[in-house]
Amino acid sequence: MKGIVLAGGSGSRLYPVTGAVSKQLLPVYDKPMIYYPLSVLMFGGIRDILIISTPADLPQFERLLGDGSALGLRLTYAEQAQPNGLAEAFLIGADHVGDDSVALVLGDNIFHGPGFPAQLRRSIADLDGCVLFGYPVKDPGRYGVGEADDNGRLISIEEKPAVPRSNRAITGLYLYDNDVLRIARQITPSARGELEITDVNHVYLERGTATLIDLGRGFAWLDTGTHDSLLEAGQYVQVLEHRQGIRIACLEEIALDMGYIDPDSCYLLGEKLGSSRYGEYVMSVAKAAGAIG
């Protein structure tokens, strides 16, 4: 499976902060926002990842992440000149996906909860059509809302419904078989001029091959697209990291745990981060795994 992180857009809801920097490069407590969606793909065993952003912002992502080889990844980059909808990611990334299935994750979404990596890997291994992830919210009318039967088969999906059929918001993580490339080419722009991901999902819904997985209680899904939600996400990460002594979305640690890099390579990555607490954490993890240091 190939991965795509969609990190475009103007970030207008975060103005003036995003007047000079991409939203997905803003810090969520101790690391750039894009680390969080990247960690999701890495947990899924996905190592070949395309990052899509604006022409102005792409050089900053490349400066931060490089080609990914230091983490055992292959990162490539592509431009989305205008925010023409989420489904455009499959047009831009068609050559990247090739004949494979694909996972699309939005660059401003954070996923964290017990058992999530294992659940994600199972969903990828069993993929037949598309898999969406639902999260219970108190105000579902603000989101795309999915309804599933007792077997998890998606039976309805509505965009910002006045009378929601469920309280399951569709999150910014989507798994698709290779047919999504053909479907994306065939959909037409909506009234707001965008290629809507909901239209793609409707095709799978009509085929009966769309699954909705309920992330449920004890899980955190955070969308960091506003000033308040960005602050809340940072506070959430801060509290957990301070109390548990771990780092959420530490790419170096994930790469080590997944076997993408060895302990000595991990230690060197931490060492390059200087005297920051993040860098010290990476070195401590590497030492615990057997790095000479």
Short mmCIF file of C-alpha atoms in Angstrom, two decimals:
data_model
loop_
_atom_site.label_atom_id
_atom_site.label_comp_id
_atom_site.label_asym_id
_atom_site.label_seq_id
_atom_site.Cartn_x
_atom_site.Cartn_y
_atom_site.Cartn_z
CA MET A 1 0.00 0.00 0.00
CA LYS A 2 1.17 3.53 -0.84
CA GLY A 3 0.52 6.55 1.37
CA ILE A 4 -0.48 10.13 0.66
CA VAL A 5 -0.43 13.02 3.11
CA LEU A 6 -2.53 15.93 1.85
CA ALA A 7 -0.98 19.02 3.41
CA GLY A 8 -2.18 21.76 1.10
CA GLY A 9 -4.66 24.57 1.49
CA SER A 10 -4.20 28.12 2.66
CA GLY A 11 -4.95 27.52 6.34
CA SER A 12 -7.22 30.56 6.27
CA ARG A 13 -8.95 29.61 9.52
CA LEU A 14 -5.61 30.04 11.25
CA TYR A 15 -4.77 33.48 9.83
CA PRO A 16 -2.60 35.44 10.51
CA VAL A 17 -0.43 32.57 11.84
CA THR A 18 -0.44 30.78 8.48
CA GLY A 19 0.31 33.92 6.49
CA ALA A 20 3.94 32.85 6.12
CA VAL A 21 4.04 29.16 7.00
CA SER A 22 2.02 26.06 6.13
CA LYS A 23 -0.53 25.01 8.73
CA GLN A 24 0.92 21.51 8.73
CA LEU A 25 4.32 22.87 9.80
CA LEU A 26 2.94 24.58 12.90
CA PRO A 27 3.88 22.94 16.20
CA VAL A 28 1.49 20.66 18.02
CA TYR A 29 3.27 20.88 21.36
CA ASP A 30 6.77 19.49 20.67
CA LYS A 31 6.75 18.53 17.01
CA PRO A 32 5.47 19.76 13.62
CA MET A 33 1.86 18.93 12.86
CA ILE A 34 2.78 16.77 9.87
CA TYR A 35 4.56 14.30 12.15
CA TYR A 36 1.18 13.09 13.39
CA PRO A 37 -0.33 11.98 10.05
CA LEU A 38 3.04 10.60 8.99
CA SER A 39 3.09 8.49 12.14
CA VAL A 40 -0.29 7.01 11.19
CA LEU A 41 1.01 5.78 7.84
CA MET A 42 4.18 4.44 9.44
CA PHE A 43 2.14 2.52 12.02
CA GLY A 44 0.26 0.96 9.10
CA GLY A 45 3.51 -0.37 7.67
CA ILE A 46 3.45 2.15 4.82
CA ARG A 47 6.90 3.39 3.82
CA ASP A 48 6.38 4.89 0.34
CA ILE A 49 4.64 8.21 0.97
CA LEU A 50 3.74 11.20 -1.19
CA ILE A 51 3.36 14.59 0.47
CA ILE A 52 1.11 17.00 -1.42
CA SER A 53 1.21 20.70 -0.62
CA THR A 54 1.26 24.12 -2.25
CA PRO A 55 4.13 25.19 -4.51
CA ALA A 56 5.20 27.76 -1.92
CA ASP A 57 5.21 25.35 1.01
CA LEU A 58 6.74 22.22 -0.51
CA PRO A 59 10.38 23.38 -0.09
CA GLN A 60 9.78 23.74 3.66
CA PHE A 61 8.48 20.17 3.92
CA GLU A 62 11.46 18.91 1.93
CA ARG A 63 13.82 20.81 4.21
CA LEU A 64 12.19 19.27 7.28
CA LEU A 65 11.82 15.68 6.09
CA GLY A 66 14.17 15.20 3.15
CA ASP A 67 13.75 12.02 1.17
CA GLY A 68 12.78 10.04 4.28
CA SER A 69 15.70 7.62 4.00
CA ALA A 70 16.97 8.49 7.49
CA LEU A 71 13.69 7.02 8.81
CA GLY A 72 13.67 4.08 6.44
CA LEU A 73 11.01 5.73 4.30
CA ARG A 74 10.71 6.93 0.73
CA LEU A 75 9.21 10.41 0.68
CA THR A 76 8.32 12.22 -2.51
CA TYR A 77 6.55 15.51 -3.07
CA ALA A 78 3.93 16.94 -5.42
CA GLU A 79 2.16 20.25 -5.86
CA GLN A 80 -1.51 21.07 -5.46
CA ALA A 81 -1.63 24.54 -6.94
CA GLN A 82 -5.15 25.27 -5.70
CA PRO A 83 -7.32 23.63 -3.02
CA ASN A 84 -9.47 21.74 -5.53
CA GLY A 85 -10.78 19.12 -3.12
CA LEU A 86 -9.50 16.07 -1.26
CA ALA A 87 -10.18 13.69 -4.13
CA GLU A 88 -7.74 15.60 -6.32
CA ALA A 89 -5.01 13.88 -4.30
CA PHE A 90 -5.68 10.74 -6.33
CA LEU A 91 -5.24 12.59 -9.62
CA ILE A 92 -2.03 14.24 -8.46
CA GLY A 93 -0.75 11.03 -6.90
CA ALA A 94 -1.81 8.54 -9.59
CA ASP A 95 1.74 7.77 -10.72
CA HIS A 96 2.83 7.43 -7.10
CA VAL A 97 0.07 4.93 -6.33
CA GLY A 98 0.60 2.94 -9.52
CA ASP A 99 -1.07 -0.46 -9.22
CA ASP A 100 -1.21 -0.44 -5.42
CA SER A 101 -3.89 0.34 -2.88
CA VAL A 102 -3.59 3.68 -1.08
CA ALA A 103 -4.06 5.34 2.28
CA LEU A 104 -4.90 9.04 2.31
CA VAL A 105 -4.51 11.01 5.54
CA LEU A 106 -5.14 14.70 6.01
CA GLY A 107 -2.19 16.69 7.24
CA ASP A 108 -4.08 18.37 10.09
CA ASN A 109 -5.58 15.24 11.68
CA ILE A 110 -4.25 13.55 14.82
CA PHE A 111 -5.16 9.98 15.75
CA HIS A 112 -4.20 8.46 19.07
CA GLY A 113 -5.58 5.56 21.06
CA PRO A 114 -4.93 2.07 22.39
CA GLY A 115 -4.67 -0.64 19.77
CA PHE A 116 -4.83 1.78 16.85
CA PRO A 117 -1.69 0.57 15.01
CA ALA A 118 -2.88 -3.03 15.14
CA GLN A 119 -6.38 -2.04 14.01
CA LEU A 120 -4.94 -0.06 11.13
CA ARG A 121 -2.73 -2.91 9.98
CA ARG A 122 -5.68 -5.33 10.09
CA SER A 123 -7.77 -2.93 8.03
CA ILE A 124 -5.02 -2.64 5.44
CA ALA A 125 -4.53 -6.41 5.27
CA ASP A 126 -8.27 -7.07 4.86
CA LEU A 127 -8.99 -4.14 2.51
CA ASP A 128 -11.71 -4.87 -0.04
CA GLY A 129 -13.04 -1.61 -1.47
CA CYS A 130 -12.65 1.22 1.00
CA VAL A 131 -12.35 1.62 4.75
CA LEU A 132 -13.41 4.80 6.57
CA PHE A 133 -12.95 5.59 10.23
CA GLY A 134 -15.81 7.03 12.26
CA TYR A 135 -15.55 8.96 15.50
CA PRO A 136 -18.46 9.83 17.83
CA VAL A 137 -19.01 13.58 18.17
CA LYS A 138 -21.62 15.64 19.97
CA ASP A 139 -22.24 17.90 16.94
CA PRO A 140 -22.32 15.57 13.91
CA GLY A 141 -24.09 18.17 11.77
CA ARG A 142 -20.72 19.89 11.33
CA TYR A 143 -19.14 16.87 9.63
CA GLY A 144 -19.54 14.23 7.02
CA VAL A 145 -21.51 11.56 8.89
CA GLY A 146 -21.47 7.82 8.30
CA GLU A 147 -23.97 5.15 9.30
CA ALA A 148 -23.06 1.47 9.39
CA ASP A 149 -24.93 -1.79 9.93
CA ASP A 150 -24.04 -4.32 12.62
CA ASN A 151 -21.29 -5.77 10.43
CA GLY A 152 -19.60 -2.40 9.91
CA ARG A 153 -20.80 -2.05 6.31
CA LEU A 154 -21.42 1.58 5.42
CA ILE A 155 -25.09 2.10 4.60
CA SER A 156 -25.29 5.90 4.40
CA ILE A 157 -23.02 8.91 4.28
CA GLU A 158 -24.13 12.53 4.40
CA GLU A 159 -22.22 15.79 4.34
CA LYS A 160 -23.17 18.14 7.21
CA PRO A 161 -26.74 16.81 7.53
CA ALA A 162 -29.45 18.88 9.19
CA VAL A 163 -30.77 15.71 10.84
CA PRO A 164 -27.82 13.30 11.24
CA ARG A 165 -28.57 9.57 11.09
CA SER A 166 -25.69 8.84 13.46
CA ASN A 167 -23.13 10.66 15.56
CA ARG A 168 -20.17 9.14 13.67
CA ALA A 169 -18.07 11.81 11.98
CA ILE A 170 -15.94 10.59 9.08
CA THR A 171 -12.33 11.30 10.01
CA GLY A 172 -9.48 12.34 7.75
CA LEU A 173 -8.07 8.85 7.20
CA TYR A 174 -9.18 6.82 4.18
CA LEU A 175 -8.08 3.42 2.82
CA TYR A 176 -8.87 2.51 -0.79
CA ASP A 177 -8.20 -0.22 -3.31
CA ASN A 178 -6.60 0.78 -6.59
CA ASP A 179 -9.95 1.48 -8.26
CA VAL A 180 -10.05 4.81 -6.43
CA LEU A 181 -7.81 6.25 -9.17
CA ARG A 182 -10.43 5.52 -11.84
CA ILE A 183 -13.28 6.72 -9.62
CA ALA A 184 -11.51 10.00 -8.89
CA ARG A 185 -11.05 10.62 -12.61
CA GLN A 186 -14.76 10.19 -13.23
CA ILE A 187 -16.27 12.42 -10.54
CA THR A 188 -17.09 16.03 -11.36
CA PRO A 189 -16.54 19.15 -9.25
CA SER A 190 -19.23 20.00 -6.72
CA ALA A 191 -21.11 23.29 -6.49
CA ARG A 192 -18.16 24.76 -4.62
CA GLY A 193 -15.82 23.71 -7.43
CA GLU A 194 -14.06 20.87 -5.61
CA LEU A 195 -13.58 17.16 -6.19
CA GLU A 196 -15.27 15.84 -3.07
CA ILE A 197 -14.04 12.80 -1.19
CA THR A 198 -17.68 12.13 -0.25
CA ASP A 199 -18.47 11.52 -3.93
CA VAL A 200 -15.69 8.92 -4.06
CA ASN A 201 -17.02 7.27 -0.92
CA HIS A 202 -20.54 7.18 -2.36
CA VAL A 203 -19.33 5.02 -5.24
CA TYR A 204 -17.99 2.42 -2.80
CA LEU A 205 -21.16 2.74 -0.72
CA GLU A 206 -23.31 1.96 -3.76
CA ARG A 207 -21.13 -1.06 -4.54
CA GLY A 208 -21.53 -2.35 -0.99
CA THR A 209 -17.75 -2.37 -0.49
CA ALA A 210 -17.40 0.49 2.01
CA THR A 211 -16.62 -0.29 5.65
CA LEU A 212 -16.90 2.10 8.57
CA ILE A 213 -14.71 1.33 11.57
CA ASP A 214 -15.81 2.93 14.82
CA LEU A 215 -12.82 4.36 16.69
CA GLY A 216 -15.01 4.59 19.76
CA ARG A 217 -14.48 5.60 23.35
CA GLY A 218 -11.00 5.97 24.76
CA PHE A 219 -9.71 7.17 21.40
CA ALA A 220 -8.70 10.70 20.42
CA TRP A 221 -9.27 12.18 16.99
CA LEU A 222 -8.24 15.81 16.76
CA ASP A 223 -8.62 18.20 13.84
CA THR A 224 -6.18 21.07 14.27
CA GLY A 225 -7.66 23.48 11.76
CA THR A 226 -8.66 26.32 14.12
CA HIS A 227 -6.84 28.30 16.79
CA ASP A 228 -8.81 26.62 19.57
CA SER A 229 -8.43 23.08 18.23
CA LEU A 230 -4.71 23.62 17.62
CA LEU A 231 -4.24 24.75 21.22
CA GLU A 232 -6.37 21.88 22.54
CA ALA A 233 -4.35 19.34 20.54
CA GLY A 234 -1.11 20.71 21.94
CA GLN A 235 -2.47 20.52 25.47
CA TYR A 236 -3.64 16.95 24.92
CA VAL A 237 -0.20 15.87 23.70
CA GLN A 238 1.53 17.75 26.50
CA VAL A 239 -0.53 16.13 29.25
CA LEU A 240 -0.09 12.60 27.94
CA GLU A 241 3.62 12.97 27.30
CA HIS A 242 4.30 14.49 30.72
CA ARG A 243 2.26 11.89 32.60
CA GLN A 244 3.33 8.82 30.67
CA GLY A 245 6.92 9.77 29.83
CA ILE A 246 6.47 8.87 26.17
CA ARG A 247 6.33 10.86 22.93
CA ILE A 248 3.26 10.71 20.70
CA ALA A 249 4.09 10.56 16.97
CA CYS A 250 7.85 10.33 17.52
CA LEU A 251 8.83 9.30 13.99
CA GLU A 252 12.28 8.09 15.01
CA GLU A 253 10.87 5.79 17.69
CA ILE A 254 8.21 4.43 15.35
CA ALA A 255 10.82 3.76 12.65
CA LEU A 256 12.87 1.87 15.24
CA ASP A 257 9.91 -0.12 16.55
CA MET A 258 8.79 -1.02 13.03
CA GLY A 259 12.28 -2.23 12.10
CA TYR A 260 12.84 0.51 9.52
CA ILE A 261 16.07 1.65 11.22
CA ASP A 262 18.44 0.13 13.77
CA PRO A 263 19.18 1.48 17.28
CA ASP A 264 22.46 3.14 16.31
CA SER A 265 20.81 5.00 13.42
CA CYS A 266 18.04 6.08 15.77
CA TYR A 267 20.58 7.38 18.28
CA LEU A 268 22.30 9.47 15.62
CA LEU A 269 18.96 11.01 14.63
CA GLY A 270 18.38 12.04 18.22
CA GLU A 271 21.91 13.38 18.52
CA LYS A 272 21.34 15.66 15.52
CA LEU A 273 18.43 17.27 17.36
CA GLY A 274 20.81 18.80 19.85
CA SER A 275 19.90 19.34 23.48
CA SER A 276 16.14 19.44 22.94
CA ARG A 277 14.05 17.20 25.14
CA TYR A 278 12.75 15.55 22.01
CA GLY A 279 16.27 14.71 20.89
CA GLU A 280 17.17 13.43 24.36
CA TYR A 281 14.10 11.20 24.27
CA VAL A 282 15.06 9.74 20.89
CA MET A 283 18.57 8.96 22.19
CA SER A 284 17.17 7.34 25.33
CA VAL A 285 14.84 5.14 23.27
CA ALA A 286 17.75 4.12 21.04
CA LYS A 287 19.93 3.29 24.03
CA ALA A 288 17.18 1.18 25.56
CA ALA A 289 17.04 -0.74 22.27
CA GLY A 290 20.79 -1.40 22.35
CA ALA A 291 22.42 1.59 20.71
CA ILE A 292 26.06 2.05 21.67
CA GLY A 293 25.68 5.84 21.90
#
